[in-house]
């Protein structure tokens, strides 16, 4: 959840925002000295006003000032920083662009915030392999920019793609509007160079589609900075499709809009994107960017199909027919790229736009099975009415990923609290509907207590086994993802000496 | 194992895993029974090998020991298929073919097509098995959205969920994919489904030299065509067929097939799938290898194989299967691995005749993450009782 007023997410103060002060101890002071010697004085910040810049990510109602900030400019800086932290037993938190919406990059007060945004090199695109290798601070959109001359693109397109980093995308397994057809970050990352929490460098995956051994790359993606720091990523690029067609459809009822989505899927059509906005979200977008959405619409869908031209044309006609049968009162088809951009502008600016119609709001991120959409929306409305609050809905309707925006006014005593409660209740509604507490923004600091609603203690303990394998001392982004930290204990079962099969020259045996 | 209610019997030669005969075979019928079995095995310190359809138990390195074979085919229920959400929950022992038949009634499919008859979902996940259509649908890691596992100590754990989009917690499904039963037992799986495409068209091009398929596959992959599969069947250094499969609506497959013929400079169009599409090459006397490499290096990979090696390649994805005559394998394998290395390539021995099996390094080098993999194994199975020795990393 983020509290936003106006058009930016950071820097807003709301009720309940208390900034935890950095903890300066002899330990961190000594570490800062060592870091300065290792990575250079100018890259190590401890000055209070300087480090305060990094006190939160896109979730501005959680703030912690870090003891030390390191601005890494090379992999070696990352290795040195992590190794020195490990030696000192001081926690570190990786940070990309700081646009995360779950407090994933929230610093540790007694730790190091490791900023990766200066690691911004992209290797040349390998067009024949449809791959590119980038440093973690590279901005999402730059990848597609570099790929475009080769008719290639990087599929994951979070709404924040102008500013968020690939490293942050990998850590959050970021999604985007086109997930429905193309999948998430995890489906588009082939390899990662990772600095483990003890400073060791490992390569997971690579340029080939498969490698012998456990899929630790798959496990690393989406681990929210708790398993190590990515210093290089190899990304899969997709061929830009021959044709793209986008339509904007207006409805007088949410049920009809949701029904259209179900009917499209039932017809065997897999659109590139199906996005939905409700009346309040439309009102906000209109006020902010004048996107010209159908007047009086209670819900709109933005539907995009892509692929071979004949296929897109035939299915597009079919989708129009489906929408009409579901009482669409207006259907607009983007005639060119400019019109398509305008249709998307309303959708992509929706979070910030809500700032136009409400002093503050929480952005929520939950998932439900697509078929439960109408009943969940009805229940959400009932819950909001009960509290006398308004909820604007923007969502990736194709895959059931909801972004309810809970509107409130700080100036009204107690309303922020009520809104926060409602945002939490909505998540529980998602879980009881068979869904998830997060579809793309991650658990971070914000939702870690909610993990227990979705998972049993055994599930969480099992996940922590992986954590303990990567980070037995728990110094990588501690206090995130899990409701309770786990002490890993000794590394179990370490064999001394050589195993017979190993001795026979056949390899390391599991 | 007195407390165990699941059906059990002594193992015999027919149960052997890579030649190792288990002392006992147990066939639990529910997830709870799997947990009960593993708790009992833990109490007695028994080595466990989980199996599904047993379609390939002679493959790979034999386990060092196998006290207990846990046969998962009793977990054979399709628990929940929600057609409107394109998702299905099915237990590990469900055979892929049975699942396809069931979801097929709703015009849907699971986008996995490994060729092994009788393969179960648990076995497919655990071997990370795939087939030609991986070009279109990806592999287990792209399709598995939730998993229930039973750990060595009997702990039952879930990860993921029933929704396609979900980033809550670590994705243990990825970790268990391709883990060959060494981290625990896969008990239940949840998948994302796709609609069955209504029409199909196949373009087949005969090439006198298989290596010619390299540039053609790159051209296809860089074009706007969207084939479900691009397969190469033939022999290294010899003749081969390039098979391009289009699956979509009728208008689309017709247009794309025509465009493919133009792009390839020839080829026959047909509606029928070739009978050998996706079949692993070679026979019982060959060593069957799985090669994976950066996709554009197919020609280099073919050149590195001994001339005449039977090959079936997923030509546009960077995965090939090659059948090297057993007598040549010990020599060929290290040379092949060295030739593949610049392309981030690896060669894994899937199947080898008994005579040469123990002399081959099955998995080859694993790289700098081997120690980390070992640490993962130690956390999940500290007593090293799950399929010990089957999963081998390089020296
Ligand atoms: C307006 C707006 C719209 C958004 N829309 C979307 C959307 O459509 N889809 C979506 O998925 N998200 C969206 N987000 C959320 C956010 O942009 C993503 O989570 C993004 O991936 C975060 O990237 P970042 O570089 O800002 O990461 P940060 O916020 O800096 O960090 C996020 C997490 O990643 C970790 N991390 C960062 N870099 C590394 C690294 N190199 N190695 C290891 N761990 C690392 C951090 O420790 C932290 O846990 C949106 C945010 C905003 C503000
Ligand atoms: C060593 C080996 C490597 C293979 N590699 C590939 C490959 O790279 N690509 C490919 O396409 N196909 C591969 N295959 C083929 C693959 O086996 C089959 O397509 C599929 O796995 C067969 O399913 P099954 O139910 O018959 O499994 P089985 O033959 O019964 O078992 C296959 C493997 O999975 C384990 N296993 C089975 N069920 C479970 C379970 N429920 N929980 C935990 N572990 C279980 C077994 O211990 C065994 O290691 C491989 C097979 C083996 C044995």
JSON list of C-alpha atoms in Angstrom, two decimals, chain A residues 127-131 150 172-173 176 179-180 184 186-187 196 200-204 206-219 223-224 226-227 239-242 265 268 270 308 310-311 314-315 367-371 396 399 401 434-443 451 454-455 458-459 462-463 465-470 472 481-482 488-495 499 501 505-510, chain B residues 64 82-86 128 130 134 139 141-142 149 151 155-160 162-172 174-175 177-179 182-183 192 194-195 218 221-224 226 248-249 251-252 256 290 292-297 316-319 341-344 346 348 358-361 363 365-366 368-380 382 384 386-395:
[
{"chain": "A", "resi": 127, "resn": "UNK", "atom": "CA", "xyz": [19.50, -10.58, -31.92]},
{"chain": "A", "resi": 128, "resn": "UNK", "atom": "CA", "xyz": [19.96, -14.14, -33.18]},
{"chain": "A", "resi": 129, "resn": "UNK", "atom": "CA", "xyz": [19.61, -15.55, -29.68]},
{"chain": "A", "resi": 130, "resn": "UNK", "atom": "CA", "xyz": [16.98, -12.93, -28.81]},
{"chain": "A", "resi": 131, "resn": "UNK", "atom": "CA", "xyz": [18.80, -12.04, -25.60]},
{"chain": "A", "resi": 150, "resn": "UNK", "atom": "CA", "xyz": [16.15, -5.52, -34.06]},
{"chain": "A", "resi": 172, "resn": "UNK", "atom": "CA", "xyz": [9.71, -8.58, -7.26]},
{"chain": "A", "resi": 173, "resn": "UNK", "atom": "CA", "xyz": [8.97, -10.83, -10.28]},
{"chain": "A", "resi": 176, "resn": "UNK", "atom": "CA", "xyz": [2.64, -5.66, -16.32]},
{"chain": "A", "resi": 179, "resn": "UNK", "atom": "CA", "xyz": [1.30, -10.70, -18.46]},
{"chain": "A", "resi": 180, "resn": "UNK", "atom": "CA", "xyz": [-1.84, -12.45, -19.55]},
{"chain": "A", "resi": 184, "resn": "UNK", "atom": "CA", "xyz": [5.93, -12.25, -15.77]},
{"chain": "A", "resi": 186, "resn": "UNK", "atom": "CA", "xyz": [10.35, -14.95, -14.25]},
{"chain": "A", "resi": 187, "resn": "UNK", "atom": "CA", "xyz": [9.36, -16.14, -17.72]},
{"chain": "A", "resi": 196, "resn": "UNK", "atom": "CA", "xyz": [25.27, -14.34, -2.21]},
{"chain": "A", "resi": 200, "resn": "UNK", "atom": "CA", "xyz": [30.39, -15.36, -3.01]},
{"chain": "A", "resi": 201, "resn": "UNK", "atom": "CA", "xyz": [29.45, -14.82, -6.67]},
{"chain": "A", "resi": 202, "resn": "UNK", "atom": "CA", "xyz": [27.35, -17.46, -8.43]},
{"chain": "A", "resi": 203, "resn": "UNK", "atom": "CA", "xyz": [25.84, -17.71, -11.88]},
{"chain": "A", "resi": 204, "resn": "UNK", "atom": "CA", "xyz": [22.31, -19.07, -12.03]},
{"chain": "A", "resi": 206, "resn": "UNK", "atom": "CA", "xyz": [22.70, -18.47, -18.29]},
{"chain": "A", "resi": 207, "resn": "UNK", "atom": "CA", "xyz": [22.15, -18.02, -22.01]},
{"chain": "A", "resi": 208, "resn": "UNK", "atom": "CA", "xyz": [20.86, -21.56, -22.63]},
{"chain": "A", "resi": 209, "resn": "UNK", "atom": "CA", "xyz": [17.27, -22.49, -21.80]},
{"chain": "A", "resi": 210, "resn": "UNK", "atom": "CA", "xyz": [18.23, -25.28, -19.38]},
{"chain": "A", "resi": 211, "resn": "UNK", "atom": "CA", "xyz": [21.11, -26.23, -17.13]},
{"chain": "A", "resi": 212, "resn": "UNK", "atom": "CA", "xyz": [21.69, -29.33, -15.05]},
{"chain": "A", "resi": 213, "resn": "UNK", "atom": "CA", "xyz": [20.92, -28.93, -11.37]},
{"chain": "A", "resi": 214, "resn": "UNK", "atom": "CA", "xyz": [18.24, -27.18, -9.36]},
{"chain": "A", "resi": 215, "resn": "UNK", "atom": "CA", "xyz": [16.46, -24.21, -10.90]},
{"chain": "A", "resi": 216, "resn": "UNK", "atom": "CA", "xyz": [17.87, -21.76, -8.38]},
{"chain": "A", "resi": 217, "resn": "UNK", "atom": "CA", "xyz": [17.30, -18.95, -10.85]},
{"chain": "A", "resi": 218, "resn": "UNK", "atom": "CA", "xyz": [13.58, -19.65, -10.71]},
{"chain": "A", "resi": 219, "resn": "UNK", "atom": "CA", "xyz": [13.72, -19.65, -6.93]},
{"chain": "A", "resi": 223, "resn": "UNK", "atom": "CA", "xyz": [12.68, -13.46, -3.62]},
{"chain": "A", "resi": 224, "resn": "UNK", "atom": "CA", "xyz": [12.60, -9.72, -2.89]},
{"chain": "A", "resi": 226, "resn": "UNK", "atom": "CA", "xyz": [16.32, -11.82, 0.59]},
{"chain": "A", "resi": 227, "resn": "UNK", "atom": "CA", "xyz": [18.57, -14.34, -1.18]},
{"chain": "A", "resi": 239, "resn": "UNK", "atom": "CA", "xyz": [9.82, -10.74, -31.55]},
{"chain": "A", "resi": 240, "resn": "UNK", "atom": "CA", "xyz": [7.64, -7.67, -31.97]},
{"chain": "A", "resi": 241, "resn": "UNK", "atom": "CA", "xyz": [4.34, -9.06, -33.28]},
{"chain": "A", "resi": 242, "resn": "UNK", "atom": "CA", "xyz": [3.25, -8.37, -36.84]},
{"chain": "A", "resi": 265, "resn": "UNK", "atom": "CA", "xyz": [-11.41, -16.61, -22.58]},
{"chain": "A", "resi": 268, "resn": "UNK", "atom": "CA", "xyz": [-10.35, -19.67, -26.75]},
{"chain": "A", "resi": 270, "resn": "UNK", "atom": "CA", "xyz": [-5.77, -15.22, -25.43]},
{"chain": "A", "resi": 308, "resn": "UNK", "atom": "CA", "xyz": [0.00, -12.49, -37.00]},
{"chain": "A", "resi": 310, "resn": "UNK", "atom": "CA", "xyz": [-4.86, -12.45, -40.06]},
{"chain": "A", "resi": 311, "resn": "UNK", "atom": "CA", "xyz": [-5.22, -13.92, -36.60]},
{"chain": "A", "resi": 314, "resn": "UNK", "atom": "CA", "xyz": [-10.29, -12.39, -37.11]},
{"chain": "A", "resi": 315, "resn": "UNK", "atom": "CA", "xyz": [-10.17, -12.53, -33.33]},
{"chain": "A", "resi": 367, "resn": "UNK", "atom": "CA", "xyz": [-5.37, -11.60, -6.93]},
{"chain": "A", "resi": 368, "resn": "UNK", "atom": "CA", "xyz": [-8.56, -13.58, -7.32]},
{"chain": "A", "resi": 369, "resn": "UNK", "atom": "CA", "xyz": [-9.58, -16.31, -9.73]},
{"chain": "A", "resi": 370, "resn": "UNK", "atom": "CA", "xyz": [-10.90, -14.43, -12.74]},
{"chain": "A", "resi": 371, "resn": "UNK", "atom": "CA", "xyz": [-14.31, -16.10, -12.51]},
{"chain": "A", "resi": 396, "resn": "UNK", "atom": "CA", "xyz": [-5.44, -6.61, -14.89]},
{"chain": "A", "resi": 399, "resn": "UNK", "atom": "CA", "xyz": [-5.50, -12.60, -14.85]},
{"chain": "A", "resi": 401, "resn": "UNK", "atom": "CA", "xyz": [-4.99, -9.13, -10.50]},
{"chain": "A", "resi": 434, "resn": "UNK", "atom": "CA", "xyz": [-8.96, -18.62, -3.60]},
{"chain": "A", "resi": 435, "resn": "UNK", "atom": "CA", "xyz": [-6.48, -15.94, -4.59]},
{"chain": "A", "resi": 436, "resn": "UNK", "atom": "CA", "xyz": [-3.35, -14.28, -3.32]},
{"chain": "A", "resi": 437, "resn": "UNK", "atom": "CA", "xyz": [-2.25, -11.33, -1.20]},
{"chain": "A", "resi": 438, "resn": "UNK", "atom": "CA", "xyz": [-0.04, -10.06, -4.00]},
{"chain": "A", "resi": 439, "resn": "UNK", "atom": "CA", "xyz": [0.09, -10.45, -7.76]},
{"chain": "A", "resi": 440, "resn": "UNK", "atom": "CA", "xyz": [3.02, -8.21, -8.55]},
{"chain": "A", "resi": 441, "resn": "UNK", "atom": "CA", "xyz": [3.98, -5.72, -5.86]},
{"chain": "A", "resi": 442, "resn": "UNK", "atom": "CA", "xyz": [5.44, -8.28, -3.50]},
{"chain": "A", "resi": 443, "resn": "UNK", "atom": "CA", "xyz": [5.15, -8.94, 0.22]},
{"chain": "A", "resi": 451, "resn": "UNK", "atom": "CA", "xyz": [1.52, -14.27, 4.69]},
{"chain": "A", "resi": 454, "resn": "UNK", "atom": "CA", "xyz": [-2.32, -17.50, 2.80]},
{"chain": "A", "resi": 455, "resn": "UNK", "atom": "CA", "xyz": [0.22, -20.04, 4.02]},
{"chain": "A", "resi": 458, "resn": "UNK", "atom": "CA", "xyz": [4.75, -25.52, 7.59]},
{"chain": "A", "resi": 459, "resn": "UNK", "atom": "CA", "xyz": [4.62, -23.77, 4.22]},
{"chain": "A", "resi": 462, "resn": "UNK", "atom": "CA", "xyz": [9.70, -24.82, 4.15]},
{"chain": "A", "resi": 463, "resn": "UNK", "atom": "CA", "xyz": [10.25, -21.57, 2.26]},
{"chain": "A", "resi": 465, "resn": "UNK", "atom": "CA", "xyz": [14.74, -23.64, 4.30]},
{"chain": "A", "resi": 466, "resn": "UNK", "atom": "CA", "xyz": [15.62, -22.03, 1.00]},
{"chain": "A", "resi": 467, "resn": "UNK", "atom": "CA", "xyz": [16.41, -18.80, 2.78]},
{"chain": "A", "resi": 468, "resn": "UNK", "atom": "CA", "xyz": [18.70, -20.62, 5.17]},
{"chain": "A", "resi": 469, "resn": "UNK", "atom": "CA", "xyz": [20.56, -22.27, 2.28]},
{"chain": "A", "resi": 470, "resn": "UNK", "atom": "CA", "xyz": [21.29, -18.89, 0.71]},
{"chain": "A", "resi": 472, "resn": "UNK", "atom": "CA", "xyz": [22.07, -18.69, 6.99]},
{"chain": "A", "resi": 481, "resn": "UNK", "atom": "CA", "xyz": [8.48, -11.40, 3.28]},
{"chain": "A", "resi": 482, "resn": "UNK", "atom": "CA", "xyz": [8.17, -13.65, 6.36]},
{"chain": "A", "resi": 488, "resn": "UNK", "atom": "CA", "xyz": [18.79, -21.27, 10.63]},
{"chain": "A", "resi": 489, "resn": "UNK", "atom": "CA", "xyz": [21.16, -23.00, 13.01]},
{"chain": "A", "resi": 490, "resn": "UNK", "atom": "CA", "xyz": [24.21, -24.89, 11.93]},
{"chain": "A", "resi": 491, "resn": "UNK", "atom": "CA", "xyz": [24.59, -25.90, 8.35]},
{"chain": "A", "resi": 492, "resn": "UNK", "atom": "CA", "xyz": [23.16, -29.39, 8.66]},
{"chain": "A", "resi": 493, "resn": "UNK", "atom": "CA", "xyz": [24.70, -32.63, 7.54]},
{"chain": "A", "resi": 494, "resn": "UNK", "atom": "CA", "xyz": [27.94, -31.21, 6.25]},
{"chain": "A", "resi": 495, "resn": "UNK", "atom": "CA", "xyz": [30.04, -34.16, 5.29]},
{"chain": "A", "resi": 499, "resn": "UNK", "atom": "CA", "xyz": [32.29, -39.05, -0.62]},
{"chain": "A", "resi": 501, "resn": "UNK", "atom": "CA", "xyz": [31.48, -41.61, -5.52]},
{"chain": "A", "resi": 505, "resn": "UNK", "atom": "CA", "xyz": [35.81, -39.20, -10.01]},
{"chain": "A", "resi": 506, "resn": "UNK", "atom": "CA", "xyz": [32.12, -39.29, -10.81]},
{"chain": "A", "resi": 507, "resn": "UNK", "atom": "CA", "xyz": [31.20, -35.97, -9.37]},
{"chain": "A", "resi": 508, "resn": "UNK", "atom": "CA", "xyz": [29.60, -34.41, -6.40]},
{"chain": "A", "resi": 509, "resn": "UNK", "atom": "CA", "xyz": [26.77, -36.52, -5.14]},
{"chain": "A", "resi": 510, "resn": "UNK", "atom": "CA", "xyz": [23.52, -35.26, -3.76]},
{"chain": "B", "resi": 64, "resn": "UNK", "atom": "CA", "xyz": [23.19, -45.31, -3.92]},
{"chain": "B", "resi": 82, "resn": "UNK", "atom": "CA", "xyz": [-11.99, -24.53, -13.37]},
{"chain": "B", "resi": 83, "resn": "UNK", "atom": "CA", "xyz": [-12.41, -24.03, -17.09]},
{"chain": "B", "resi": 84, "resn": "UNK", "atom": "CA", "xyz": [-13.29, -20.34, -16.73]},
{"chain": "B", "resi": 85, "resn": "UNK", "atom": "CA", "xyz": [-10.02, -19.68, -14.95]},
{"chain": "B", "resi": 86, "resn": "UNK", "atom": "CA", "xyz": [-7.99, -21.98, -17.23]},
{"chain": "B", "resi": 128, "resn": "UNK", "atom": "CA", "xyz": [11.50, -31.14, -16.06]},
{"chain": "B", "resi": 130, "resn": "UNK", "atom": "CA", "xyz": [9.20, -31.22, -22.17]},
{"chain": "B", "resi": 134, "resn": "UNK", "atom": "CA", "xyz": [7.83, -25.79, -25.43]},
{"chain": "B", "resi": 139, "resn": "UNK", "atom": "CA", "xyz": [8.07, -25.70, -19.81]},
{"chain": "B", "resi": 141, "resn": "UNK", "atom": "CA", "xyz": [8.50, -23.53, -14.87]},
{"chain": "B", "resi": 142, "resn": "UNK", "atom": "CA", "xyz": [6.17, -21.46, -17.04]},
{"chain": "B", "resi": 149, "resn": "UNK", "atom": "CA", "xyz": [5.27, -31.30, -1.60]},
{"chain": "B", "resi": 151, "resn": "UNK", "atom": "CA", "xyz": [9.54, -33.29, 2.63]},
{"chain": "B", "resi": 155, "resn": "UNK", "atom": "CA", "xyz": [6.22, -32.12, 6.46]},
{"chain": "B", "resi": 156, "resn": "UNK", "atom": "CA", "xyz": [3.51, -31.19, 3.96]},
{"chain": "B", "resi": 157, "resn": "UNK", "atom": "CA", "xyz": [4.11, -27.79, 2.37]},
{"chain": "B", "resi": 158, "resn": "UNK", "atom": "CA", "xyz": [2.38, -25.74, -0.31]},
{"chain": "B", "resi": 159, "resn": "UNK", "atom": "CA", "xyz": [3.64, -22.90, -2.43]},
{"chain": "B", "resi": 160, "resn": "UNK", "atom": "CA", "xyz": [2.11, -20.78, -5.15]},
{"chain": "B", "resi": 162, "resn": "UNK", "atom": "CA", "xyz": [-4.54, -21.48, -7.76]},
{"chain": "B", "resi": 163, "resn": "UNK", "atom": "CA", "xyz": [-4.17, -18.17, -9.53]},
{"chain": "B", "resi": 164, "resn": "UNK", "atom": "CA", "xyz": [-1.93, -17.56, -12.49]},
{"chain": "B", "resi": 165, "resn": "UNK", "atom": "CA", "xyz": [-0.48, -14.37, -11.09]},
{"chain": "B", "resi": 166, "resn": "UNK", "atom": "CA", "xyz": [0.94, -14.62, -7.60]},
{"chain": "B", "resi": 167, "resn": "UNK", "atom": "CA", "xyz": [4.18, -13.40, -6.07]},
{"chain": "B", "resi": 168, "resn": "UNK", "atom": "CA", "xyz": [3.55, -14.22, -2.42]},
{"chain": "B", "resi": 169, "resn": "UNK", "atom": "CA", "xyz": [6.49, -16.12, -0.93]},
{"chain": "B", "resi": 170, "resn": "UNK", "atom": "CA", "xyz": [9.22, -18.16, -2.56]},
{"chain": "B", "resi": 171, "resn": "UNK", "atom": "CA", "xyz": [8.26, -20.19, -5.59]},
{"chain": "B", "resi": 172, "resn": "UNK", "atom": "CA", "xyz": [9.05, -23.71, -4.39]},
{"chain": "B", "resi": 174, "resn": "UNK", "atom": "CA", "xyz": [10.57, -23.86, -9.42]},
{"chain": "B", "resi": 175, "resn": "UNK", "atom": "CA", "xyz": [12.85, -25.50, -6.91]},
{"chain": "B", "resi": 177, "resn": "UNK", "atom": "CA", "xyz": [11.09, -28.69, -11.03]},
{"chain": "B", "resi": 178, "resn": "UNK", "atom": "CA", "xyz": [13.86, -30.90, -12.31]},
{"chain": "B", "resi": 179, "resn": "UNK", "atom": "CA", "xyz": [14.92, -31.89, -8.77]},
{"chain": "B", "resi": 182, "resn": "UNK", "atom": "CA", "xyz": [16.04, -35.31, -4.24]},
{"chain": "B", "resi": 183, "resn": "UNK", "atom": "CA", "xyz": [14.31, -32.56, -2.22]},
{"chain": "B", "resi": 192, "resn": "UNK", "atom": "CA", "xyz": [-2.22, -22.91, -15.98]},
{"chain": "B", "resi": 194, "resn": "UNK", "atom": "CA", "xyz": [-4.42, -22.97, -22.61]},
{"chain": "B", "resi": 195, "resn": "UNK", "atom": "CA", "xyz": [-7.23, -23.21, -25.14]},
{"chain": "B", "resi": 218, "resn": "UNK", "atom": "CA", "xyz": [17.05, -18.34, -36.57]},
{"chain": "B", "resi": 221, "resn": "UNK", "atom": "CA", "xyz": [12.48, -17.22, -34.72]},
{"chain": "B", "resi": 222, "resn": "UNK", "atom": "CA", "xyz": [13.18, -13.68, -35.86]},
{"chain": "B", "resi": 223, "resn": "UNK", "atom": "CA", "xyz": [10.15, -13.56, -38.13]},
{"chain": "B", "resi": 224, "resn": "UNK", "atom": "CA", "xyz": [6.63, -12.59, -37.07]},
{"chain": "B", "resi": 226, "resn": "UNK", "atom": "CA", "xyz": [4.27, -17.86, -34.36]},
{"chain": "B", "resi": 248, "resn": "UNK", "atom": "CA", "xyz": [-4.22, -21.43, -34.39]},
{"chain": "B", "resi": 249, "resn": "UNK", "atom": "CA", "xyz": [-7.43, -20.48, -36.18]},
{"chain": "B", "resi": 251, "resn": "UNK", "atom": "CA", "xyz": [-7.10, -18.42, -41.46]},
{"chain": "B", "resi": 252, "resn": "UNK", "atom": "CA", "xyz": [-3.95, -17.93, -39.44]},
{"chain": "B", "resi": 256, "resn": "UNK", "atom": "CA", "xyz": [1.48, -18.65, -41.75]},
{"chain": "B", "resi": 290, "resn": "UNK", "atom": "CA", "xyz": [20.00, -33.90, -23.76]},
{"chain": "B", "resi": 292, "resn": "UNK", "atom": "CA", "xyz": [20.92, -27.35, -24.09]},
{"chain": "B", "resi": 293, "resn": "UNK", "atom": "CA", "xyz": [22.68, -24.25, -25.45]},
{"chain": "B", "resi": 294, "resn": "UNK", "atom": "CA", "xyz": [22.06, -20.68, -26.60]},
{"chain": "B", "resi": 295, "resn": "UNK", "atom": "CA", "xyz": [19.46, -21.24, -29.35]},
{"chain": "B", "resi": 296, "resn": "UNK", "atom": "CA", "xyz": [21.34, -19.67, -32.27]},
{"chain": "B", "resi": 297, "resn": "UNK", "atom": "CA", "xyz": [24.22, -22.13, -31.96]},
{"chain": "B", "resi": 316, "resn": "UNK", "atom": "CA", "xyz": [14.32, -22.71, -32.20]},
{"chain": "B", "resi": 317, "resn": "UNK", "atom": "CA", "xyz": [14.63, -23.14, -28.43]},
{"chain": "B", "resi": 318, "resn": "UNK", "atom": "CA", "xyz": [18.17, -24.41, -27.86]},
{"chain": "B", "resi": 319, "resn": "UNK", "atom": "CA", "xyz": [17.42, -27.97, -26.75]},
{"chain": "B", "resi": 341, "resn": "UNK", "atom": "CA", "xyz": [30.81, -24.56, -23.47]},
{"chain": "B", "resi": 342, "resn": "UNK", "atom": "CA", "xyz": [31.24, -21.34, -25.50]},
{"chain": "B", "resi": 343, "resn": "UNK", "atom": "CA", "xyz": [27.50, -21.47, -26.23]},
{"chain": "B", "resi": 344, "resn": "UNK", "atom": "CA", "xyz": [26.66, -21.90, -22.55]},
{"chain": "B", "resi": 346, "resn": "UNK", "atom": "CA", "xyz": [25.60, -28.57, -21.47]},
{"chain": "B", "resi": 348, "resn": "UNK", "atom": "CA", "xyz": [23.28, -34.51, -19.85]},
{"chain": "B", "resi": 358, "resn": "UNK", "atom": "CA", "xyz": [28.76, -46.28, -14.77]},
{"chain": "B", "resi": 359, "resn": "UNK", "atom": "CA", "xyz": [31.70, -44.93, -16.76]},
{"chain": "B", "resi": 360, "resn": "UNK", "atom": "CA", "xyz": [29.90, -41.75, -17.81]},
{"chain": "B", "resi": 361, "resn": "UNK", "atom": "CA", "xyz": [29.63, -38.47, -15.97]},
{"chain": "B", "resi": 363, "resn": "UNK", "atom": "CA", "xyz": [25.29, -34.52, -15.46]},
{"chain": "B", "resi": 365, "resn": "UNK", "atom": "CA", "xyz": [29.84, -29.68, -14.93]},
{"chain": "B", "resi": 366, "resn": "UNK", "atom": "CA", "xyz": [27.31, -27.61, -13.03]},
{"chain": "B", "resi": 368, "resn": "UNK", "atom": "CA", "xyz": [29.86, -22.16, -9.69]},
{"chain": "B", "resi": 369, "resn": "UNK", "atom": "CA", "xyz": [26.44, -22.71, -8.11]},
{"chain": "B", "resi": 370, "resn": "UNK", "atom": "CA", "xyz": [27.10, -26.34, -7.23]},
{"chain": "B", "resi": 371, "resn": "UNK", "atom": "CA", "xyz": [27.99, -25.60, -3.63]},
{"chain": "B", "resi": 372, "resn": "UNK", "atom": "CA", "xyz": [24.81, -23.56, -3.26]},
{"chain": "B", "resi": 373, "resn": "UNK", "atom": "CA", "xyz": [22.80, -26.46, -4.68]},
{"chain": "B", "resi": 374, "resn": "UNK", "atom": "CA", "xyz": [24.40, -28.72, -2.13]},
{"chain": "B", "resi": 375, "resn": "UNK", "atom": "CA", "xyz": [23.42, -26.30, 0.64]},
{"chain": "B", "resi": 376, "resn": "UNK", "atom": "CA", "xyz": [19.81, -26.35, -0.60]},
{"chain": "B", "resi": 377, "resn": "UNK", "atom": "CA", "xyz": [19.83, -30.13, -0.56]},
{"chain": "B", "resi": 378, "resn": "UNK", "atom": "CA", "xyz": [21.25, -30.16, 2.98]},
{"chain": "B", "resi": 379, "resn": "UNK", "atom": "CA", "xyz": [18.47, -27.90, 4.25]},
{"chain": "B", "resi": 380, "resn": "UNK", "atom": "CA", "xyz": [15.66, -29.91, 2.66]},
{"chain": "B", "resi": 382, "resn": "UNK", "atom": "CA", "xyz": [19.78, -33.16, 5.89]},
{"chain": "B", "resi": 384, "resn": "UNK", "atom": "CA", "xyz": [20.39, -37.39, 2.52]},
{"chain": "B", "resi": 386, "resn": "UNK", "atom": "CA", "xyz": [15.76, -38.75, -0.81]},
{"chain": "B", "resi": 387, "resn": "UNK", "atom": "CA", "xyz": [16.97, -40.42, -4.02]},
{"chain": "B", "resi": 388, "resn": "UNK", "atom": "CA", "xyz": [20.57, -40.32, -2.78]},
{"chain": "B", "resi": 389, "resn": "UNK", "atom": "CA", "xyz": [23.11, -40.18, -5.56]},
{"chain": "B", "resi": 390, "resn": "UNK", "atom": "CA", "xyz": [20.68, -39.81, -8.47]},
{"chain": "B", "resi": 391, "resn": "UNK", "atom": "CA", "xyz": [21.32, -36.13, -8.96]},
{"chain": "B", "resi": 392, "resn": "UNK", "atom": "CA", "xyz": [24.95, -35.55, -9.68]},
{"chain": "B", "resi": 393, "resn": "UNK", "atom": "CA", "xyz": [26.74, -32.30, -10.16]},
{"chain": "B", "resi": 394, "resn": "UNK", "atom": "CA", "xyz": [30.06, -31.96, -11.89]},
{"chain": "B", "resi": 395, "resn": "UNK", "atom": "CA", "xyz": [33.49, -32.44, -10.46]}
]
